Coordinates of C-alpha atoms and ligand atoms in Angstrom, one line a residue:
X1047 CA 28.5 46.8 -19.5
X1048 CA 31.1 49.5 -18.7
X1049 CA 32.4 50.1 -15.2
X1050 CA 30.1 53.0 -14.4
X1051 CA 26.9 51.0 -15.2
X1052 CA 28.2 48.0 -13.3
X1053 CA 28.8 50.3 -10.2
X1054 CA 25.2 51.7 -10.6
X1055 CA 23.6 48.2 -10.8
X1056 CA 25.7 47.0 -7.8
X1057 CA 24.6 50.1 -5.8
X1058 CA 21.0 49.5 -6.6
X1059 CA 21.2 45.9 -5.6
X1060 CA 23.0 46.8 -2.3
X1061 CA 20.5 49.6 -1.4
X1062 CA 17.7 47.2 -2.2
X1063 CA 18.8 44.7 0.3
X1064 CA 19.4 47.4 3.0
X1065 CA 15.7 48.2 3.3
X1066 CA 13.7 46.1 5.7
X1067 CA 11.3 43.8 4.0
X1068 CA 7.7 45.1 4.6
X1069 CA 6.3 41.5 4.3
X1070 CA 9.0 39.3 5.9
X1071 CA 8.5 35.5 5.5
X1072 CA 6.9 34.1 8.7
X1073 CA 9.0 31.9 11.0
X1074 CA 7.1 28.6 11.1
X1075 CA 9.7 26.4 12.9
X1076 CA 12.2 27.5 15.5
X1077 CA 15.1 25.4 16.8
X1078 CA 16.6 26.8 20.0
X1079 CA 20.0 25.2 20.6
X1080 CA 21.7 25.8 24.0
X1081 CA 25.3 24.8 24.8
X1082 CA 25.2 24.6 28.6
X1083 CA 28.2 26.7 29.8
X1084 CA 29.1 27.7 26.2
X1085 CA 30.6 31.2 25.8
X1086 CA 32.8 32.7 23.1
X1087 CA 36.0 31.0 24.4
X1088 CA 34.4 27.6 24.0
X1089 CA 33.4 28.3 20.4
X1090 CA 37.0 29.7 19.8
X1091 CA 38.4 26.4 21.3
X1092 CA 36.4 24.5 18.7
X1093 CA 37.6 26.8 16.0
X1094 CA 41.2 26.2 17.0
X1095 CA 40.7 22.5 17.6
X1096 CA 39.3 22.4 14.0
X1097 CA 42.4 24.2 12.7
X1098 CA 40.2 27.1 11.7
X1099 CA 38.3 25.0 9.1
X1100 CA 34.7 26.4 9.0
X1101 CA 32.3 25.0 11.6
X1102 CA 28.5 25.3 11.8
X1103 CA 28.9 28.4 13.9
X1104 CA 30.7 30.1 11.0
X1105 CA 27.5 29.6 8.9
X1106 CA 25.6 32.1 11.1
X1107 CA 23.9 34.8 9.1
X1108 CA 23.5 37.1 12.1
X1109 CA 24.9 37.3 15.6
X1110 CA 23.9 38.9 18.9
X1111 CA 25.3 39.1 22.5
X1112 CA 23.4 38.2 25.7
X1113 CA 23.7 39.5 29.2
X1114 CA 23.1 36.5 31.5
X1115 CA 22.7 38.0 35.0
X1116 CA 19.8 36.5 37.1
X1117 CA 17.3 38.4 39.3
X1118 CA 19.4 38.0 42.4
X1119 CA 23.0 37.4 41.2
X1120 CA 25.3 38.8 38.5
X1121 CA 26.5 35.2 38.0
X1122 CA 23.5 33.1 37.0
X1123 CA 23.0 29.4 37.5
X1124 CA 21.4 27.1 34.8
X1125 CA 17.9 27.3 36.4
X1126 CA 17.6 31.1 36.4
X1127 CA 19.3 31.3 33.0
X1128 CA 17.0 28.7 31.4
X1129 CA 14.0 30.4 33.0
X1130 CA 15.0 33.6 31.3
X1131 CA 15.5 32.0 27.9
X1132 CA 12.3 30.0 28.2
X1133 CA 9.9 32.6 29.7
X1134 CA 11.4 36.0 29.0
X1135 CA 11.5 36.8 32.8
X1136 CA 14.4 36.9 35.2
X1137 CA 14.3 34.9 38.4
X1138 CA 16.5 33.9 41.3
X1139 CA 19.3 31.3 41.0
X1140 CA 18.1 27.8 41.8
X1141 CA 14.5 28.6 40.7
X1142 CA 12.9 27.0 37.7
X1143 CA 9.9 28.4 35.8
X1144 CA 8.6 30.7 38.6
X1145 CA 9.4 34.3 39.4
X1146 CA 11.3 35.3 42.6
X1147 CA 8.0 35.3 44.5
X1148 CA 7.0 31.8 43.3
X1149 CA 4.5 32.8 40.6
X1150 CA 4.6 30.4 37.7
X1151 CA 5.9 31.8 34.4
X1152 CA 4.5 30.6 31.0
X1153 CA 7.3 29.3 28.7
X1154 CA 7.6 29.8 25.0
X1155 CA 7.0 26.0 24.7
X1156 CA 3.7 26.1 26.6
X1157 CA 2.6 29.1 24.6
X1158 CA 3.6 27.3 21.3
X1159 CA 1.7 24.2 22.3
X1160 CA -1.4 26.3 23.2
X1161 CA -1.2 27.9 19.7
X1162 CA -1.1 24.5 18.0
X1163 CA 2.6 24.2 17.3
X1164 CA 4.3 20.8 17.8
X1165 CA 7.0 20.8 20.5
X1166 CA 10.1 18.9 21.4
X1167 CA 13.1 18.6 23.7
X1168 CA 16.4 16.8 22.9
X1169 CA 19.1 16.9 25.7
X1170 CA 22.1 14.9 26.8
X1171 CA 21.2 15.4 30.4
X1172 CA 18.2 14.1 32.3
X1173 CA 15.0 15.5 30.8
X1174 CA 14.3 16.9 34.3
X1175 CA 17.5 18.9 34.4
X1176 CA 17.5 22.7 34.7
X1177 CA 17.6 23.8 31.0
X1178 CA 14.9 21.5 29.7
X1179 CA 12.9 21.9 32.9
X1180 CA 12.4 25.6 32.5
X1181 CA 10.4 25.0 29.4
X1182 CA 7.7 22.9 31.2
X1183 CA 8.2 23.0 35.0
X1184 CA 7.4 25.5 37.8
X1185 CA 9.3 24.7 41.0
X1186 CA 11.0 26.8 43.6
X1187 CA 13.8 24.2 43.8
X1188 CA 15.5 23.0 40.6
X1189 CA 16.5 19.8 42.5
X1190 CA 12.8 18.7 43.2
X1191 CA 13.0 15.9 40.7
X1192 CA 9.7 14.2 41.7
X1193 CA 7.8 17.4 41.1
X1194 CA 9.6 18.2 37.8
X1195 CA 8.9 14.6 36.6
X1196 CA 5.2 15.0 37.4
X1197 CA 5.1 18.3 35.4
X1198 CA 7.0 16.7 32.5
X1199 CA 4.3 14.0 32.3
X1200 CA 1.6 16.7 32.3
X1201 CA 3.3 19.0 29.8
X1202 CA 2.1 17.0 26.7
X1203 CA 5.4 17.8 24.7
X1204 CA 5.3 15.8 21.4
X1205 CA 9.0 14.6 21.4
X1206 CA 11.1 14.0 24.4
X1207 CA 14.6 12.6 24.0
X1208 CA 17.3 12.5 26.8
X1209 CA 18.0 10.9 30.1
X1210 CA 16.3 10.8 33.5
X1211 CA 14.9 7.2 33.6
X1212 CA 15.6 7.1 37.4
X1213 CA 12.8 9.5 38.2
X1214 CA 10.5 8.2 35.4
X1215 CA 10.7 4.7 37.0
X1216 CA 9.3 6.0 40.3
X1217 CA 5.6 5.4 41.2
X1218 CA 3.1 7.7 39.5
X1219 CA 0.1 9.3 41.3
X1220 CA -2.4 7.2 39.3
X1221 CA -0.7 3.8 39.7
X1222 CA 2.3 2.2 38.0
X1223 CA 5.4 4.3 37.2
X1224 CA 5.7 7.6 35.3
X1225 CA 6.6 5.5 32.3
X1226 CA 3.2 3.9 32.5
X1227 CA 1.6 7.3 32.8
X1228 CA 3.3 8.4 29.5
X1229 CA 1.9 5.2 27.8
X1230 CA -1.6 6.0 29.2
X1231 CA -1.2 9.4 27.7
X1232 CA -0.6 8.0 24.2
X1233 CA 3.2 8.2 24.1
X1234 CA 5.5 5.7 22.3
X1235 CA 8.0 5.0 25.2
X1236 CA 11.4 3.5 24.5
X1237 CA 15.0 3.5 25.8
X1238 CA 16.5 3.2 22.3
X1239 CA 16.7 6.1 19.8
X1240 CA 16.6 3.6 16.8
X1241 CA 13.2 2.4 18.0
X1242 CA 11.7 5.8 17.3
X1243 CA 11.8 5.0 13.6
X1244 CA 8.8 2.7 14.1
X1245 CA 6.7 5.5 15.5
X1246 CA 3.5 6.5 13.7
X1247 CA 1.6 9.6 14.8
X1248 CA 2.2 9.0 18.5
X1249 CA 4.1 11.4 20.8
X1250 CA 7.5 10.0 21.8
X1251 CA 9.4 9.6 25.1
X1252 CA 12.9 8.2 24.4
X1253 CA 14.7 8.1 27.8
X1254 CA 18.1 6.4 27.3
X1255 CA 20.0 7.0 30.5
X1256 CA 19.3 6.7 34.3
X1257 CA 20.4 10.3 34.8
X1258 CA 22.6 12.1 32.3
X1259 CA 24.0 10.4 29.2
X1260 CA 27.7 9.4 29.2
X1261 CA 30.5 11.7 27.9
X1262 CA 30.6 12.5 24.2
X1263 CA 33.5 10.1 23.7
X1264 CA 31.3 7.3 25.0
X1265 CA 27.9 8.1 23.6
X1266 CA 28.9 8.5 19.9
X1267 CA 26.7 10.6 17.7
X1268 CA 23.6 10.4 19.9
X1269 CA 23.0 14.2 20.0
X1270 CA 23.2 14.9 16.2
X1271 CA 21.1 11.8 15.5
X1272 CA 18.5 12.6 18.1
X1273 CA 18.3 16.2 16.8
X1274 CA 17.7 14.9 13.2
X1275 CA 15.2 12.4 14.5
X1276 CA 13.3 15.1 16.5
X1277 CA 13.3 17.4 13.5
X1278 CA 11.8 14.6 11.3
X1279 CA 9.1 13.7 13.9
X1280 CA 8.1 17.4 14.5
X1281 CA 8.1 18.1 10.8
X1282 CA 5.7 15.2 10.3
X1283 CA 3.6 16.1 13.3
X1284 CA 3.1 19.6 11.9
X1285 CA 2.8 18.7 8.2
X1286 CA -0.2 20.2 6.5
X1287 CA -0.8 22.7 9.3
X1288 CA -0.1 26.4 9.2
X1289 CA 1.6 26.1 12.6
X1290 CA 5.1 24.6 12.7
X1291 CA 7.1 23.5 15.7
X1292 CA 9.4 24.7 18.5
X1293 CA 12.3 22.3 19.3
X1294 CA 14.8 22.8 22.2
X1295 CA 18.2 21.1 21.8
X1296 CA 20.8 21.2 24.5
X1297 CA 24.5 20.2 24.5
X1298 CA 24.0 19.6 28.2
X1299 CA 27.4 18.1 29.2
X1300 CA 29.6 21.0 27.9
X1301 CA 29.0 22.5 31.4
X1302 CA 30.1 19.3 33.1
X1303 CA 33.4 19.2 31.2
X1304 CA 34.0 22.9 32.1
X1305 CA 33.2 22.4 35.8
X1306 CA 35.7 19.6 35.7
X1307 CA 38.3 21.9 34.1
X1308 CA 38.8 19.3 31.4
X1309 CA 39.8 20.9 28.1
X1310 CA 39.8 17.6 26.1
X1311 CA 36.4 16.7 27.3
X1312 CA 35.1 20.2 26.6
X1313 CA 36.4 20.0 23.0
X1314 CA 34.7 16.6 22.5
X1315 CA 31.4 18.1 23.8
X1316 CA 31.7 21.2 21.6
X1317 CA 32.4 19.0 18.5
X1318 CA 29.3 16.9 19.3
X1319 CA 27.1 20.0 19.8
X1320 CA 28.5 21.5 16.6
X1321 CA 27.3 18.4 14.6
X1322 CA 23.8 18.9 16.1
X1323 CA 23.9 22.6 15.1
X1324 CA 25.0 21.6 11.6
X1325 CA 22.1 19.1 11.4
X1326 CA 19.6 21.8 12.4
X1327 CA 21.1 24.3 9.9
X1328 CA 20.9 21.6 7.1
X1329 CA 17.2 21.1 8.0
X1330 CA 16.7 24.9 7.8
X1331 CA 18.3 24.8 4.3
X1332 CA 15.7 22.4 3.0
X1333 CA 12.7 23.6 5.1
X1334 CA 11.9 27.3 4.4
X1335 CA 10.4 29.1 7.4
X1336 CA 12.9 27.5 9.9
X1337 CA 15.0 29.6 12.2
X1338 CA 17.9 28.1 14.1
X1339 CA 19.0 30.1 17.2
X1340 CA 22.2 28.9 18.9
X1341 CA 23.4 30.2 22.2
X1342 CA 24.5 29.3 25.8
X1343 CA 22.8 29.8 29.2
X1344 CA 26.0 31.1 30.9
X1345 CA 29.7 30.7 30.5
X1346 CA 31.4 28.1 32.7
X1347 CA 35.0 27.8 33.7
X1348 CA 36.2 31.3 32.9
X1349 CA 38.0 29.7 30.0
X1350 CA 40.9 31.8 28.7
X1351 CA 43.0 30.8 25.7
X1352 CA 46.4 32.3 26.2
X1353 CA 49.7 32.2 24.5
X1354 CA 52.3 29.9 25.9
X1355 CA 55.1 32.4 25.5
X1356 CA 54.9 36.2 25.7
X1357 CA 57.5 36.9 23.0
X1358 CA 55.3 37.8 19.9
X1359 CA 58.4 38.1 17.7
X1360 CA 58.4 34.3 17.5
X1361 CA 56.6 32.6 14.6
X1362 CA 54.3 30.6 17.0
X1363 CA 53.8 31.1 20.7
X1364 CA 51.8 27.9 21.4
X1365 CA 48.4 27.9 23.2
X1366 CA 47.1 26.9 26.5
X1367 CA 43.6 26.6 28.0
X1368 CA 43.2 28.1 31.5
X1369 CA 40.1 27.7 33.7
X1370 CA 39.9 30.6 36.1
X1371 CA 37.0 29.0 38.1
X1372 CA 35.3 25.7 38.6
X1373 CA 32.0 27.6 38.5
X1374 CA 30.1 30.0 36.2
X1375 CA 31.0 33.5 35.1
X1376 CA 29.2 36.8 34.2
X1377 CA 30.7 37.2 30.7
X1378 CA 28.3 37.8 27.8
X1379 CA 27.4 35.0 25.4
X1380 CA 27.3 34.9 21.7
X1381 CA 24.0 34.1 19.8
X1382 CA 24.2 32.6 16.3
X1383 CA 21.2 32.9 14.0
X1384 CA 20.6 31.0 10.8
X1385 CA 17.6 30.6 8.5
X1386 CA 14.3 32.5 8.0
X1387 CA 14.2 35.6 10.3
X1388 CA 17.9 35.4 11.2
X1389 CA 18.1 39.1 10.2
X1390 CA 15.3 40.0 12.7
X1391 CA 17.3 39.2 15.9
X1392 CA 20.6 41.1 16.5
X1393 CA 22.4 43.4 18.9
X1394 CA 23.3 43.4 22.6
X1395 CA 20.4 42.3 24.8
X1396 CA 19.4 40.6 28.1
X1397 CA 18.7 36.8 27.8
X1398 CA 15.0 37.6 28.5
X1399 CA 14.9 39.9 25.4
X1400 CA 16.0 36.9 23.3
X1401 CA 13.2 34.8 24.7
X1402 CA 10.6 37.6 23.9
X1403 CA 11.9 38.0 20.4
X1404 CA 11.7 34.3 19.8
X1405 CA 8.1 34.3 21.0
X1406 CA 7.3 37.3 18.8
X1407 CA 8.8 35.7 15.7
X1408 CA 6.8 32.5 16.4
X1409 CA 3.6 34.5 17.0
X1410 CA 3.2 33.1 20.5
X1411 CA 3.9 36.2 22.5
Ligands
LIG1245 ZN1 27.0 24.6 35.5

């Protein structure tokens, strides 16, 4: 083939891929992964910490940017941010799963369950914490743990893995504790992730910590293992059905490391979250119809990665990590997309728009 023909063939191939596919492959499974407090600087920190060797974030096939402001504040808290990502509606800071006037908002997870999809939550915080809570609870106060625990028990989510035993051990309305209530509802209840391998077709509640799990350096590979386990359980639960599943995974303690202004702890949490992202992307590789969406709820710490010296004629200026606040910031967040439908989300958007696009792709809008 001479050069002219080769150019023509290449042009035809390239123009072919530029046209939108009129019959796109449906998104059957969606894994939404939230790094609490994770902005672009936190991903950059991981990249630098990894000496620029590719991470799971570099596998993204498409990216987008999110505006995170809440209904009443340009700087969101986790409750309002999670409500936006879960329901597609903005609310006030401190509020979970309800609009500013207190009206309950239906989450993507509730819609997915109603349409016959399997559902799951994997977190390193308490299962009643703000990010997971927005996917099943409706409370005016994110700190109302008894109410959130009651709504967790009523939510009928297939796989629940995280912390929060303290509130699950409290008395339940119908006698016994909330753990007993889960057993009565047909759940396999355990405090050990390894035990979930003996599960048959039951729903699973695996609560392993009183409140939040310990730091990444102490909890080992819990989050990547729990992510893999949840993917296996949900894949089995939806096997043979046209509907797939919706799984939420949160690297919950990135935010805690950032509030503490602890760069080493932040990097540990980012490395841990990245392994969970890689596990989800690997699952998407072997399971067509799976979309992985990775983002944050807000940036925490105002993390800046600056040069140690200002003389750029030097070969290397060194780096330092600065935290400009112990709280959250208003900076936009990156979204990383991988798998089936990754090309169908992109651009600059409000966090609520990402939620709506996820619901549309899953057919639960
Ligand atoms: Zn926070």
